[in-house]
Every structure is written in C-alpha cells, then in structure tokens.
Amino acid sequence: MKPTEGLSAFAVYKKMLAQKPSESANKLRKLKSKNGKKLKGLNAKKILLGIENNDINIKTTKSAITESKSESSTKCKHKSIRKDKDSPDSEKTQKKRKKVKRNGSNSDSPSINVTENSSSDEIKSMREDADGKIELNDPIKDGLQLFEWLISPVSPKEFFKTYWETEPLYIGRMNKKYHSHLLSSVNLDTMLRENNLYYTRNIDVVVYQNEEKEVLNPEGKATPSALWDFYSNGCSIRVLNPQTYNKKIHIMLSTLQEYFGSMVGANVYLTPPGSQGFAPHFDDIEAFVLQIEGRKHWKLYYPKDEDVLTRYSSKNFKHDELGEPFLEVSLEAGSMLYFPRGIIHEGWTDSDTHSLHITVSVYQNNAYVDLLEKALPHALAKAARSDVEFRKGLPLHFLRSDKAKKIMRKKVTNLMEKLQEYLDIEDGIVELGRKLVYDSMPPALSSEELVGSSIQGGDLLDNGLVYNKVEFDLNNKIRLTRYHCIQLEHKGENVKLYYSTENSKVYHGEEEQWLELEKPMVPVIKYLQKTFPNFVEIKDLPLEDVELKIQFVYDLWEKGILITTA
C-alpha cells in the first residue's frame, strides 16, 4: 500500500476504519529498506557506557534566560570484559560447583557494559582487591557511574546544586552514537516482531495538527506493518514500557533506580519528518531526554507558580495560553535535555529528518507532600487511640451555624499542634519504601551476580537427576542483591518483608510480594542493610540459632533477595 497522498494521518486512519476488514488487511505493507530487502536486526553493541571523543555543548537557562555555551572534549578509556571459556552456563562449570560459588574473569578497572556474547545483556562491573581476588560489582558505584555518563561533562554535584528541580540543562554532543547502544529504529522494529505489543497498553499512535492532539489507537496487537503505515503518514509512535522488551534499557533503569532510590521509568518516541505528536503540556516527573537518532526541536515554557514541581500532568495547552518560550533548542543524536516536572514543553521534527528518543523519568510522587500523605494517617490513628480530645464529637448543628464553625477552627488549630507529638516520618518513609518495592522492576544482575543467585547458581536438573545441590555454611559470604529491593514493615506484632526480586518487568504485572518474618529475623535484615554493598559471612549475622540462621539465609537467597560469593 502506498501512502495516501493529500490526507492527514487522522484522515487515513478514519478511511481505514471505514473499509471492510479484508480491504484493510490487504493494505498493510511490509517495511522495506532502500534496496528493497528486509531490514535485519543488528548485533548488540559491546559497550553500554562507552565515552569516546565527545565534543560537548552545554546550554543553561540561568541569568534571565540567557543561553551560555561552553565546549569541551571528554575522553574515557573503557575496557570491555570478555566472557570466560568456561562460562557460568557451561555444563563443565556447573558440575564443578558443590556449593553456591561464583566464577568470573579479571578486569583492570571498574566498568559497566553489555557484552555481545553474554547469555543475557547485563551489567558487568567488577573490582580487584589488593590480593588480586575478584569481588562482585558495587551497585552504589554502578549507579553513580551511570548517572555521571548520563549528564557528562556536568558533575552530579554541580547538577544537583544548579539544575535539579530548578533549571533545564541541555548538553549537545558531536558524538551522534553516544546513546546508540541503547536502541535504534531497527531494534524497535525487531522488538515489535519478536514480542506481542498492544495498542494503548504498550503502544500509542498520535498526531498533533491544528492545535489538536489525536490518539489513533486501533484495538488489538500493534503489528510492525500497520505501525509503519501510520508512521509513513505523519503519525508519531510512543512505546510506553520499552524496558520490558529491551534488556539494555532495563539495565539502565534498574541501575538508575538504585542510584535515585525512586522508581525510574522510560518511554520511547519515534517521530516522522515534518511532524509533531504531542501538544504543549507538562509532566509530573523529572525528565531526561536522550536523543538516539535524527533531530528534534524543543520549546520550553515556564509554568504558573502553582504548577512548579507539579504533582500531576497537565492538560494540552493552546499556544495562546503560553506566551513566549524561555528556551528553544535542537537535539541532535547523542544530545541530552533535562527539565524539571512542571516545565511546559513541546517537540517537533523538521522536514529532512526523523527523531527517535528515550525519555527517562524519575521522582514521580516522591516529594514531601507524598511523605506527609503517607505519615499523617498513621499519626491520626495514634492520636485517636491515645487522646480523647481527638475523639470528641463536633458541635451540634455545625453545618448551619457560623458560631459552631468558629469553635471548630480554633479546636482544629489546637489539635494540629498536638498531632505533631504523634507524627513519625518513619511511618511515611516505610510506606514510600513499600511503594517503591512494588513499583520497581526486578534488579538487572551481572553474570557474576547470576552465578551467586538462585537464578543460575541453584539446583540443576540433567537427565532426571538433580545436581549442584545448594548448601550454605557459616563461612559463605552474602549480601543483599540491591539495597532498594526490600522494605521492612512493622504493624503491631506483625513484621513483613516486601521485596521486588520476583516482580514482573511489566508494571504491576505481579501481585505485591512479601514474606512474614519472626521478630528475631529483623536484626538480620537491618544488619544486611547496614553492611550493604559489602559481603558478610553468615556466621556474623546477629542470630544465635545456627540452624535457623542458615535456613533464613537460604529462604532469602531462594527469593533472590540475597546473592553469595566464594
């Protein structure tokens, strides 16, 4: 089917809906490359976080929205890690392990990368101590290193001092492949062909014309042929949860999640030449826009005072509501744009190139008001149990009596002062931690971590026989898989441990996961949190009963909450 000339994408969509199903099906065409051959998937890049010869241009909006420019060059030697000949997956290696132990290869320097030959795309970050012994990666350092790469050459210290929740930051890079290892148009096509993605749930088809945004989602599965037909007719494509189908994006988000201590999400946006998919609007997240391919032009507008650091996303704005933009910038491939929640923004392409970008989102519903929303109900419950003044009835006829309302205002003022005695922000912190654990994707483990985990390091079956039987002893070293993969919650005599290690990659694709603990187990969890990311010997855990201690370790390890090393 050739693109319908003279019709907008919306008109094409309406015309397709009006046709009989058989006619519509006949019009779906296969995506072809320029020489008429099918596009083939590309091999994964070896390096996830490679930085080479990047000419960088930074624009800020300080000093009365005056743009200042600086250029520098950043070079970083990066060493990829090869996979051992006797890999953790080989039959020879598996049968050698009598207990849960880790095999790995040496590396001279810390790094985060994705290897082409790994059984899965993964973070592989290792350190070497003074004795030459290999240690597993440090998730805290991994998160910092990844964030440094994201905003390079601006340091995290400068970023949080100057820009975070305050000002946009534009970093332009001459290296157009800076982000290309994460995704490409071909990867996107392959993602659609190898997985079942559905309109509205996973994919949105949108177009913005004449100050109106239209969502053109049909029902059912999003096939590549149908999507690229929409795209060829001027429609933008949004992929809502790419990390579910792209391991590299999953690694990036999982690593940043450990760094920020909040849920990190992503959307992918593909925009054809000469078009705009979305109306001007603001979002409720801190946004990092990573330009993958092509070029996109952006305009940013200041929000009203009540929308600064907003808690909710906005309506679609008309241009006559906005005034003049305070920043206009063009993102070329390899560039990055950060802006705080509440900043009104719009992006579009010119006629000579498409745009493919990822928006990484952090800090949604992670403000003091969210903390108080979680903590205040606990404070009110405590006050109601302890103080009869909170339980006294309201004045008679208060709905129609101004005098009664005046009495109520005075009384509530006094009660609010007393409520502070019962307010414990730890209640809110626990609630937010539990929410983070439920919202999170499972951690992305390195190959070395996998060997020490229940995923790869546990009991195996071969020809009807179970081997590699897991046995822990007091000298085994363990640690939490990730600090933010668990949250303890005390309610009276009940203690629950919520964990994210068995979550689905699909947002809330599984029920909330938790274990009920006996109180003697609580000090063990707190000790593991305190010593993270270091490994500790099982014998050092604060629990007297040796048998119970080893069984508890096994239970946590089996759920993916712990990993072990030799």
Coordinates of C-alpha atoms in Angstrom, one line a residue:
M1 CA 0.0 0.0 0.0
K2 CA 1.4 3.4 -0.9
P3 CA 0.9 6.3 1.5
T4 CA -2.4 8.1 0.7
E5 CA -1.5 11.5 -0.7
G6 CA -3.3 14.6 0.3
L7 CA -4.8 13.1 3.5
S8 CA -3.6 13.7 7.1
A9 CA -2.7 10.7 9.2
F10 CA -6.0 11.0 11.1
A11 CA -7.9 11.0 7.8
V12 CA -6.1 7.9 6.7
Y13 CA -7.0 6.2 9.9
K14 CA -10.7 7.1 9.6
K15 CA -10.6 5.9 6.0
M16 CA -9.1 2.5 7.1
L17 CA -11.8 2.1 9.8
A18 CA -14.5 2.7 7.2
Q19 CA -13.2 -0.1 4.9
K20 CA -14.1 -3.7 5.2
P21 CA -11.6 -5.8 7.2
S22 CA -10.4 -7.7 4.2
E23 CA -9.7 -4.5 2.3
S24 CA -7.8 -3.0 5.3
A25 CA -5.8 -6.2 5.7
N26 CA -4.8 -6.1 2.1
K27 CA -3.4 -2.6 2.5
L28 CA -0.9 -3.5 5.2
R29 CA 2.6 -3.4 3.6
K30 CA 5.9 -4.8 4.8
L31 CA 8.6 -2.5 5.9
K32 CA 11.4 -2.4 3.3
S33 CA 14.9 -0.9 3.2
K34 CA 16.0 1.4 0.4
N35 CA 17.3 -1.5 -1.7
G36 CA 14.1 -3.5 -1.3
K37 CA 15.4 -6.1 1.1
K38 CA 14.0 -6.7 4.5
L39 CA 15.7 -4.9 7.4
K40 CA 17.7 -7.2 9.6
G41 CA 18.3 -6.9 13.3
L42 CA 21.7 -5.6 14.4
N43 CA 24.1 -7.2 16.8
A44 CA 24.1 -5.7 20.3
K45 CA 26.9 -3.2 20.9
K46 CA 29.6 -4.5 23.2
I47 CA 29.8 -1.4 25.3
L48 CA 26.9 0.0 27.2
L49 CA 28.6 3.1 28.6
G50 CA 31.4 3.9 26.2
I51 CA 32.5 7.5 26.1
E52 CA 34.9 8.4 23.2
N53 CA 35.9 11.8 21.7
N54 CA 32.7 13.6 22.7
D55 CA 32.6 17.3 21.7
I56 CA 30.0 18.6 24.1
N57 CA 28.0 21.8 24.0
I58 CA 26.1 22.8 27.2
K59 CA 23.3 25.3 27.3
T60 CA 21.7 26.5 30.6
T61 CA 18.9 29.0 31.3
K62 CA 20.4 30.9 34.1
S63 CA 20.8 34.7 34.2
A64 CA 17.5 35.9 33.0
I65 CA 17.1 33.0 30.4
T66 CA 20.3 34.0 28.7
E67 CA 21.9 31.0 27.0
S68 CA 25.6 30.4 27.7
K69 CA 27.7 28.0 25.7
S70 CA 30.9 26.0 26.6
E71 CA 32.7 23.4 24.6
S72 CA 34.9 20.7 25.9
S73 CA 36.1 17.2 25.0
T74 CA 35.7 14.2 27.2
K75 CA 37.7 11.0 26.7
C76 CA 37.5 7.9 28.8
K77 CA 39.3 4.6 28.2
H78 CA 36.9 1.8 28.5
K79 CA 37.8 -1.8 28.7
S80 CA 35.1 -4.4 27.8
I81 CA 35.0 -7.6 29.8
R82 CA 35.3 -10.9 27.8
K83 CA 33.4 -14.0 28.8
D84 CA 35.4 -16.9 30.2
K85 CA 35.8 -20.0 28.0
D86 CA 34.4 -22.0 30.9
S87 CA 31.4 -19.7 31.3
P88 CA 29.0 -20.0 34.3
D89 CA 26.4 -21.5 31.9
S90 CA 28.7 -24.4 30.7
E91 CA 28.0 -27.9 31.9
K92 CA 31.6 -28.4 33.0
T93 CA 31.5 -25.4 35.3
Q94 CA 28.1 -26.2 36.7
K95 CA 29.0 -29.7 37.7
K96 CA 32.2 -28.5 39.5
R97 CA 30.3 -26.4 42.0
K98 CA 29.3 -28.3 45.1
K99 CA 28.2 -25.2 46.9
V100 CA 27.0 -21.9 45.7
K101 CA 30.1 -20.2 44.4
R102 CA 30.9 -17.6 41.8
N103 CA 33.2 -17.8 38.8
G104 CA 34.3 -14.7 37.0
S105 CA 37.0 -13.1 34.8
N106 CA 39.5 -10.4 35.8
S107 CA 39.2 -6.8 34.9
D108 CA 41.7 -3.9 35.5
S109 CA 39.1 -1.2 36.1
P110 CA 35.5 -0.7 37.1
S111 CA 33.2 -0.6 34.2
I112 CA 29.5 -1.0 33.2
N113 CA 29.0 -2.6 29.9
V114 CA 26.8 -5.1 27.9
T115 CA 28.7 -7.9 26.2
E116 CA 27.7 -9.3 22.9
N117 CA 28.3 -12.9 23.8
S118 CA 26.6 -13.0 27.2
S119 CA 23.6 -15.2 27.7
S120 CA 21.8 -12.0 28.6
D121 CA 22.5 -8.3 28.3
E122 CA 23.8 -7.4 31.8
I123 CA 25.8 -5.0 33.9
K124 CA 29.3 -6.5 34.3
S125 CA 31.1 -4.4 36.8
M126 CA 34.0 -5.8 38.9
R127 CA 36.7 -4.7 41.2
E128 CA 40.0 -6.3 42.1
D129 CA 41.3 -6.0 45.7
A130 CA 44.9 -5.8 46.9
D131 CA 45.2 -9.6 47.0
G132 CA 44.0 -10.0 43.4
K133 CA 40.7 -11.5 44.4
I134 CA 37.7 -10.7 42.3
E135 CA 34.8 -9.0 44.0
L136 CA 31.3 -8.6 42.7
N137 CA 30.1 -5.3 41.5
D138 CA 29.1 -2.4 43.8
P139 CA 25.6 -1.3 42.8
I140 CA 26.1 2.1 44.5
K141 CA 29.1 2.9 42.5
D142 CA 27.4 1.5 39.3
G143 CA 24.5 3.9 39.8
L144 CA 26.8 6.9 40.3
Q145 CA 28.9 5.9 37.2
L146 CA 25.9 5.6 35.0
F147 CA 24.5 8.9 36.1
E148 CA 27.8 10.6 35.5
W149 CA 27.7 9.2 32.0
L150 CA 24.2 10.4 31.5
I151 CA 25.0 14.1 32.3
S152 CA 28.7 14.2 31.3
P153 CA 30.6 16.5 31.5
V154 CA 28.5 18.1 34.2
S155 CA 29.3 16.5 37.6
P156 CA 26.5 15.2 39.8
K157 CA 27.4 17.7 42.5
E158 CA 27.0 20.6 40.1
F159 CA 23.9 19.1 38.6
F160 CA 22.0 18.8 41.9
K161 CA 23.3 22.2 43.1
T162 CA 22.3 24.1 40.0
Y163 CA 19.7 22.3 37.9
W164 CA 17.8 19.7 39.8
E165 CA 14.2 20.7 40.2
T166 CA 15.2 24.2 39.2
E167 CA 16.5 24.8 35.7
P168 CA 16.7 22.9 32.4
L169 CA 20.0 21.6 31.2
Y170 CA 20.9 21.0 27.6
I171 CA 24.0 19.0 26.7
G172 CA 24.8 18.9 23.0
R173 CA 27.3 16.3 21.8
M174 CA 29.1 15.9 18.5
N175 CA 29.2 12.1 19.1
K176 CA 26.0 11.0 17.5
K177 CA 26.4 7.5 18.7
Y178 CA 26.6 8.4 22.4
H179 CA 23.2 6.8 23.1
S180 CA 23.0 4.4 20.1
H181 CA 23.9 1.3 22.1
L182 CA 20.5 1.6 23.9
L183 CA 18.2 1.5 20.9
S184 CA 17.8 2.0 17.2
S185 CA 15.0 2.1 14.6
V186 CA 16.0 -1.5 13.7
N187 CA 15.9 -2.6 17.3
L188 CA 12.4 -1.1 17.6
D189 CA 11.2 -3.0 14.5
T190 CA 12.7 -6.2 15.9
M191 CA 11.0 -5.6 19.3
L192 CA 7.7 -5.4 17.6
R193 CA 8.3 -8.6 15.5
E194 CA 9.5 -10.7 18.4
N195 CA 7.0 -9.6 21.1
N196 CA 3.3 -9.0 21.4
L197 CA 2.7 -5.3 22.0
Y198 CA -0.8 -3.9 22.1
Y199 CA -2.3 -0.5 21.3
T200 CA -2.9 1.6 24.4
R201 CA -1.3 -0.9 26.8
N202 CA 2.2 -0.7 25.1
I203 CA 1.8 1.5 22.0
D204 CA 0.2 4.8 21.3
V205 CA -0.2 6.3 17.8
V206 CA -0.6 10.0 18.0
V207 CA -0.7 13.1 15.8
Y208 CA -0.9 16.8 16.6
Q209 CA -2.4 19.1 13.9
N210 CA -4.2 22.4 14.1
E211 CA -3.6 22.7 17.9
E212 CA -5.3 19.4 18.5
K213 CA -3.7 16.1 19.6
E214 CA -5.4 12.9 18.3
V215 CA -4.8 9.4 19.6
L216 CA -5.4 7.0 16.8
N217 CA -5.1 3.6 18.6
P218 CA -7.0 0.8 16.9
E219 CA -7.8 -2.3 19.1
G220 CA -5.6 -5.3 19.4
K221 CA -2.0 -6.1 18.6
A222 CA 0.3 -3.5 17.1
T223 CA 1.9 -5.1 14.1
P224 CA 5.0 -3.5 12.5
S225 CA 3.4 -3.1 9.1
A226 CA 0.4 -1.3 10.5
L227 CA 2.6 0.9 12.7
W228 CA 5.0 1.9 10.0
D229 CA 2.0 2.7 7.8
F230 CA 0.8 5.2 10.4
Y231 CA 4.3 6.5 10.7
S232 CA 4.6 7.0 6.9
N233 CA 1.5 9.1 7.1
G234 CA 2.8 11.5 9.7
C235 CA 1.9 9.8 13.0
S236 CA 4.2 9.6 16.0
I237 CA 4.7 6.3 17.8
R238 CA 5.1 6.1 21.6
V239 CA 6.3 2.9 23.3
L240 CA 5.1 3.0 26.9
N241 CA 7.3 0.3 28.6
P242 CA 10.3 -0.4 26.4
Q243 CA 12.3 -1.8 29.3
T244 CA 10.0 -4.9 29.3
Y245 CA 11.3 -5.8 25.8
N246 CA 14.8 -4.2 25.7
K247 CA 17.4 -5.6 28.2
K248 CA 19.7 -2.6 27.8
I249 CA 17.0 -0.2 28.8
H250 CA 16.1 -2.4 31.7
I251 CA 19.7 -2.4 32.9
M252 CA 19.9 1.4 32.6
L253 CA 16.6 2.0 34.6
S254 CA 17.4 -0.7 37.2
T255 CA 20.8 0.9 37.8
L256 CA 19.5 4.4 38.0
Q257 CA 16.7 3.2 40.3
E258 CA 19.3 2.1 42.8
Y259 CA 21.0 5.5 42.5
F260 CA 18.0 7.7 42.9
G261 CA 16.1 5.5 45.4
S262 CA 12.9 6.1 43.4
M263 CA 11.1 4.3 40.6
V264 CA 12.7 5.1 37.2
G265 CA 10.7 4.7 34.0
A266 CA 11.1 5.3 30.3
N267 CA 9.1 6.0 27.1
V268 CA 10.4 5.7 23.6
Y269 CA 9.2 8.3 21.0
L270 CA 9.5 7.8 17.2
T271 CA 8.5 10.9 15.2
P272 CA 8.5 11.1 11.4
P273 CA 10.0 14.0 9.5
G274 CA 8.0 17.3 9.4
S275 CA 5.6 16.4 12.2
Q276 CA 4.6 16.8 15.9
G277 CA 3.0 14.2 18.0
F278 CA 2.0 15.9 21.2
A279 CA 0.5 19.2 22.2
P280 CA 2.4 21.5 24.6
H281 CA 2.0 20.1 28.2
F282 CA 3.9 19.5 31.4
D283 CA 4.5 16.2 33.3
D284 CA 4.8 15.1 36.9
I285 CA 8.4 13.7 36.5
E286 CA 11.9 14.9 36.2
A287 CA 12.7 14.2 32.6
F288 CA 16.0 13.3 30.9
V289 CA 15.5 13.3 27.1
L290 CA 18.2 11.1 25.3
Q291 CA 18.3 11.7 21.6
I292 CA 19.0 8.4 19.8
E293 CA 18.6 9.2 16.1
G294 CA 17.8 12.2 13.9
R295 CA 16.9 15.6 15.3
K296 CA 14.1 17.2 17.3
H297 CA 13.4 20.8 18.1
W298 CA 12.1 21.8 21.5
K299 CA 10.4 24.8 23.1
L300 CA 10.2 25.1 26.8
Y301 CA 7.8 27.4 28.7
Y302 CA 7.6 28.4 32.3
P303 CA 4.6 27.1 34.2
K304 CA 2.3 29.1 36.5
D305 CA 3.5 29.3 40.2
E306 CA 1.1 26.6 41.3
D307 CA 2.4 24.2 38.7
V308 CA 6.1 24.5 39.6
L309 CA 7.2 21.0 40.6
T310 CA 3.7 19.8 39.9
R311 CA 2.2 16.6 41.3
Y312 CA 0.1 15.9 38.2
S313 CA 0.5 16.0 34.5
S314 CA -1.3 18.8 32.7
K315 CA -4.0 19.2 30.0
N316 CA -2.9 20.0 26.4
F317 CA -2.3 23.7 26.1
K318 CA -3.1 26.1 23.3
H319 CA -0.3 28.3 22.2
D320 CA -2.2 31.5 23.0
E321 CA -2.1 30.3 26.7
L322 CA 1.7 30.0 26.8
G323 CA 3.4 33.2 25.9
E324 CA 7.0 33.1 24.6
P325 CA 9.2 30.1 25.3
F326 CA 12.2 30.7 27.5
L327 CA 14.3 28.1 25.7
E328 CA 14.4 26.8 22.2
V329 CA 16.9 24.1 21.4
S330 CA 17.5 21.4 18.8
L331 CA 18.6 18.0 20.0
E332 CA 20.9 16.2 17.6
A333 CA 21.6 12.5 18.0
G334 CA 23.8 12.0 21.1
S335 CA 22.5 15.1 22.9
M336 CA 20.6 15.2 26.2
L337 CA 17.9 17.6 27.6
Y338 CA 16.9 17.7 31.2
F339 CA 13.9 19.7 32.6
P340 CA 12.1 19.6 35.9
R341 CA 8.5 18.5 36.4
G342 CA 6.0 21.3 35.6
I343 CA 8.0 22.8 32.8
I344 CA 5.8 23.1 29.7
H345 CA 7.4 21.6 26.6
E346 CA 6.7 20.6 23.0
G347 CA 8.9 18.9 20.4
W348 CA 8.7 18.5 16.6
T349 CA 10.8 17.5 13.7
D350 CA 11.7 19.4 10.5
S351 CA 11.1 18.1 7.0
D352 CA 14.5 16.5 6.4
T353 CA 14.9 14.0 9.3
H354 CA 13.0 11.8 11.7
S355 CA 13.5 11.6 15.5
L356 CA 14.0 8.7 17.9
H357 CA 14.5 9.5 21.6
I358 CA 14.0 8.0 25.0
T359 CA 12.6 10.0 27.9
V360 CA 13.9 8.7 31.3
S361 CA 11.6 9.7 34.1
V362 CA 12.4 9.9 37.9
Y363 CA 10.9 11.3 41.1
Q364 CA 7.3 10.8 40.3
N365 CA 5.3 11.2 43.6
N366 CA 8.4 11.5 45.6
A367 CA 8.0 14.9 47.3
Y368 CA 7.5 15.9 51.0
V369 CA 3.8 16.2 50.4
D370 CA 3.8 12.5 49.4
L371 CA 5.7 11.7 52.5
L372 CA 3.1 13.5 54.7
E373 CA 0.2 11.8 52.8
K374 CA 1.7 8.5 54.0
A375 CA 2.7 9.6 57.5
L376 CA -0.3 11.7 58.6
P377 CA -2.9 8.8 58.6
H378 CA -0.6 6.9 61.0
A379 CA -0.3 10.0 63.2
L380 CA -4.1 10.5 63.3
A381 CA -4.6 6.8 64.2
K382 CA -2.1 7.1 67.1
A383 CA -3.7 10.3 68.3
A384 CA -7.2 8.9 68.2
R385 CA -6.1 5.9 70.3
S386 CA -4.2 8.0 72.9
D387 CA -6.0 11.3 73.2
V388 CA -9.7 11.6 73.9
E389 CA -9.7 15.2 72.5
F390 CA -9.4 13.7 69.0
R391 CA -12.4 11.5 69.6
K392 CA -14.8 14.2 70.9
G393 CA -17.8 14.9 68.8
L394 CA -18.3 18.0 66.6
P395 CA -20.6 20.9 67.7
L396 CA -24.3 20.4 67.3
H397 CA -25.7 22.0 64.1
F398 CA -22.2 22.8 62.8
L399 CA -23.3 22.6 59.2
R400 CA -25.6 25.6 59.6
S401 CA -24.0 27.5 62.5
D402 CA -21.3 30.1 61.9
K403 CA -20.6 30.1 65.6
A404 CA -20.0 26.4 65.6
K405 CA -17.6 26.7 62.7
K406 CA -15.6 29.3 64.5
I407 CA -15.3 27.0 67.5
M408 CA -14.2 24.1 65.2
R409 CA -11.4 26.2 63.6
K410 CA -10.0 27.0 67.0
K411 CA -10.3 23.5 68.1
V412 CA -8.6 22.0 65.0
T413 CA -5.7 24.5 65.4
N414 CA -5.1 23.2 68.8
L415 CA -5.4 19.5 67.7
M416 CA -2.9 20.1 64.8
E417 CA -0.4 21.3 67.4
K418 CA -0.9 18.2 69.5
L419 CA -0.8 16.0 66.3
Q420 CA 2.9 16.7 66.0
E421 CA 3.5 14.6 69.1
Y422 CA 2.2 11.6 67.2
L423 CA 3.8 12.3 63.8
D424 CA 6.7 10.0 63.0
I425 CA 8.0 10.4 59.4
E426 CA 9.4 6.9 59.6
D427 CA 5.8 5.7 59.1
G428 CA 5.8 7.7 55.8
I429 CA 9.2 6.5 54.8
V430 CA 8.2 2.9 55.2
E431 CA 5.1 3.4 53.1
L432 CA 7.1 5.1 50.3
G433 CA 9.7 2.3 50.5
R434 CA 6.9 -0.3 50.2
K435 CA 5.5 1.6 47.2
L436 CA 9.0 1.7 45.6
V437 CA 9.5 -2.0 46.0
Y438 CA 6.1 -2.8 44.4
D439 CA 6.5 -0.3 41.6
S440 CA 10.1 -1.5 40.7
M441 CA 11.2 -3.9 38.1
P442 CA 13.4 -6.8 39.3
P443 CA 17.1 -6.0 39.5
A444 CA 19.2 -6.5 36.4
L445 CA 22.0 -8.8 37.6
S446 CA 25.5 -9.1 36.2
S447 CA 26.8 -12.5 35.1
E448 CA 28.9 -12.7 38.2
E449 CA 25.8 -12.0 40.4
L450 CA 23.8 -14.5 38.5
V451 CA 26.2 -17.3 39.4
G452 CA 25.8 -16.4 43.1
S453 CA 22.0 -16.1 42.8
S454 CA 19.2 -18.7 42.9
I455 CA 18.5 -17.9 39.2
Q456 CA 21.7 -19.6 37.9
G457 CA 23.5 -20.8 41.0
G458 CA 20.9 -23.1 42.3
D459 CA 19.9 -26.8 41.9
L460 CA 20.0 -28.0 38.3
L461 CA 18.3 -30.9 36.5
D462 CA 20.1 -33.1 34.0
N463 CA 18.7 -36.3 32.6
G464 CA 16.3 -36.7 35.5
L465 CA 19.0 -36.1 38.2
V466 CA 19.3 -33.0 40.4
Y467 CA 22.9 -31.8 40.9
N468 CA 24.7 -28.7 42.1
K469 CA 22.8 -29.0 45.3
V470 CA 22.9 -25.8 47.3
E471 CA 24.5 -26.0 50.7
F472 CA 25.3 -23.0 52.9
D473 CA 27.7 -23.0 55.7
L474 CA 28.7 -20.3 58.2
N475 CA 31.7 -19.2 56.1
N476 CA 29.7 -18.4 53.0
K477 CA 29.6 -14.7 52.2
I478 CA 26.3 -13.0 51.3
R479 CA 24.8 -9.6 50.7
L480 CA 21.5 -8.1 49.7
T481 CA 21.1 -8.2 45.9
R482 CA 20.2 -4.5 46.0
Y483 CA 19.6 -2.1 48.9
H484 CA 16.2 -0.9 47.5
C485 CA 14.9 -4.4 46.7
I486 CA 13.4 -4.8 50.1
Q487 CA 11.4 -2.9 52.7
L488 CA 10.6 -3.9 56.3
E489 CA 7.2 -3.1 57.7
H490 CA 6.1 -3.4 61.3
K491 CA 2.4 -3.4 62.2
G492 CA 1.9 -4.3 65.8
E493 CA 3.2 -7.9 66.3
N494 CA 3.3 -8.5 62.5
V495 CA 6.6 -8.0 60.6
K496 CA 6.6 -8.2 56.8
L497 CA 9.5 -8.0 54.3
Y498 CA 8.4 -6.7 50.9
Y499 CA 10.7 -7.5 48.0
S500 CA 11.0 -6.7 44.3
T501 CA 13.2 -9.5 43.1
E502 CA 10.2 -11.5 41.8
N503 CA 8.4 -8.6 40.3
S504 CA 7.4 -8.7 36.6
K505 CA 9.1 -6.4 34.1
V506 CA 5.6 -5.3 33.3
Y507 CA 4.5 -2.5 35.7
H508 CA 2.5 -4.2 38.5
G509 CA 2.4 -7.4 36.4
E510 CA 2.5 -9.5 39.6
E511 CA 0.9 -9.2 42.9
E512 CA 2.8 -7.5 45.7
Q513 CA 5.5 -9.9 47.0
W514 CA 6.2 -10.2 50.7
L515 CA 7.4 -12.6 53.5
E516 CA 6.1 -12.7 57.0
L517 CA 9.0 -12.7 59.5
E518 CA 9.5 -13.6 63.1
K519 CA 10.9 -10.7 65.2
P520 CA 14.3 -12.3 65.7
M521 CA 14.9 -12.0 62.0
V522 CA 14.6 -8.2 62.0
P523 CA 18.1 -7.5 63.2
V524 CA 19.5 -9.8 60.5
I525 CA 17.7 -7.7 57.8
K526 CA 18.9 -4.4 59.4
Y527 CA 22.5 -5.8 59.6
L528 CA 22.4 -6.7 55.9
Q529 CA 21.1 -3.2 55.1
K530 CA 23.8 -1.6 57.2
T531 CA 26.7 -3.5 55.7
F532 CA 25.5 -3.2 52.0
P533 CA 27.1 -3.3 49.5
N534 CA 29.8 -5.3 51.3
F535 CA 29.6 -9.1 51.6
V536 CA 29.5 -10.6 55.1
E537 CA 29.9 -14.1 56.4
I538 CA 26.8 -15.9 57.6
K539 CA 28.4 -16.6 60.9
D540 CA 28.4 -12.8 61.6
L541 CA 24.7 -12.4 61.2
P542 CA 23.1 -11.4 64.6
L543 CA 21.1 -14.6 65.2
E544 CA 22.1 -17.2 67.8
D545 CA 20.4 -20.2 66.4
V546 CA 22.8 -21.5 63.7
E547 CA 20.3 -23.8 62.0
L548 CA 17.7 -21.1 61.9
K549 CA 20.3 -18.6 60.6
I550 CA 21.3 -20.8 57.7
Q551 CA 17.7 -21.7 56.9
F552 CA 16.7 -18.0 56.9
V553 CA 19.6 -17.2 54.5
Y554 CA 18.5 -19.9 52.2
D555 CA 14.9 -18.6 52.2
L556 CA 16.1 -15.1 51.3
W557 CA 18.5 -16.4 48.7
E558 CA 15.8 -18.5 47.1
K559 CA 13.6 -15.4 46.7
G560 CA 16.5 -13.5 45.0
I561 CA 16.9 -11.2 48.0
L562 CA 20.5 -12.3 48.6
I563 CA 23.4 -13.3 46.4
T564 CA 26.5 -15.1 47.5
T565 CA 30.1 -15.3 46.5
A566 CA 33.0 -17.6 47.2

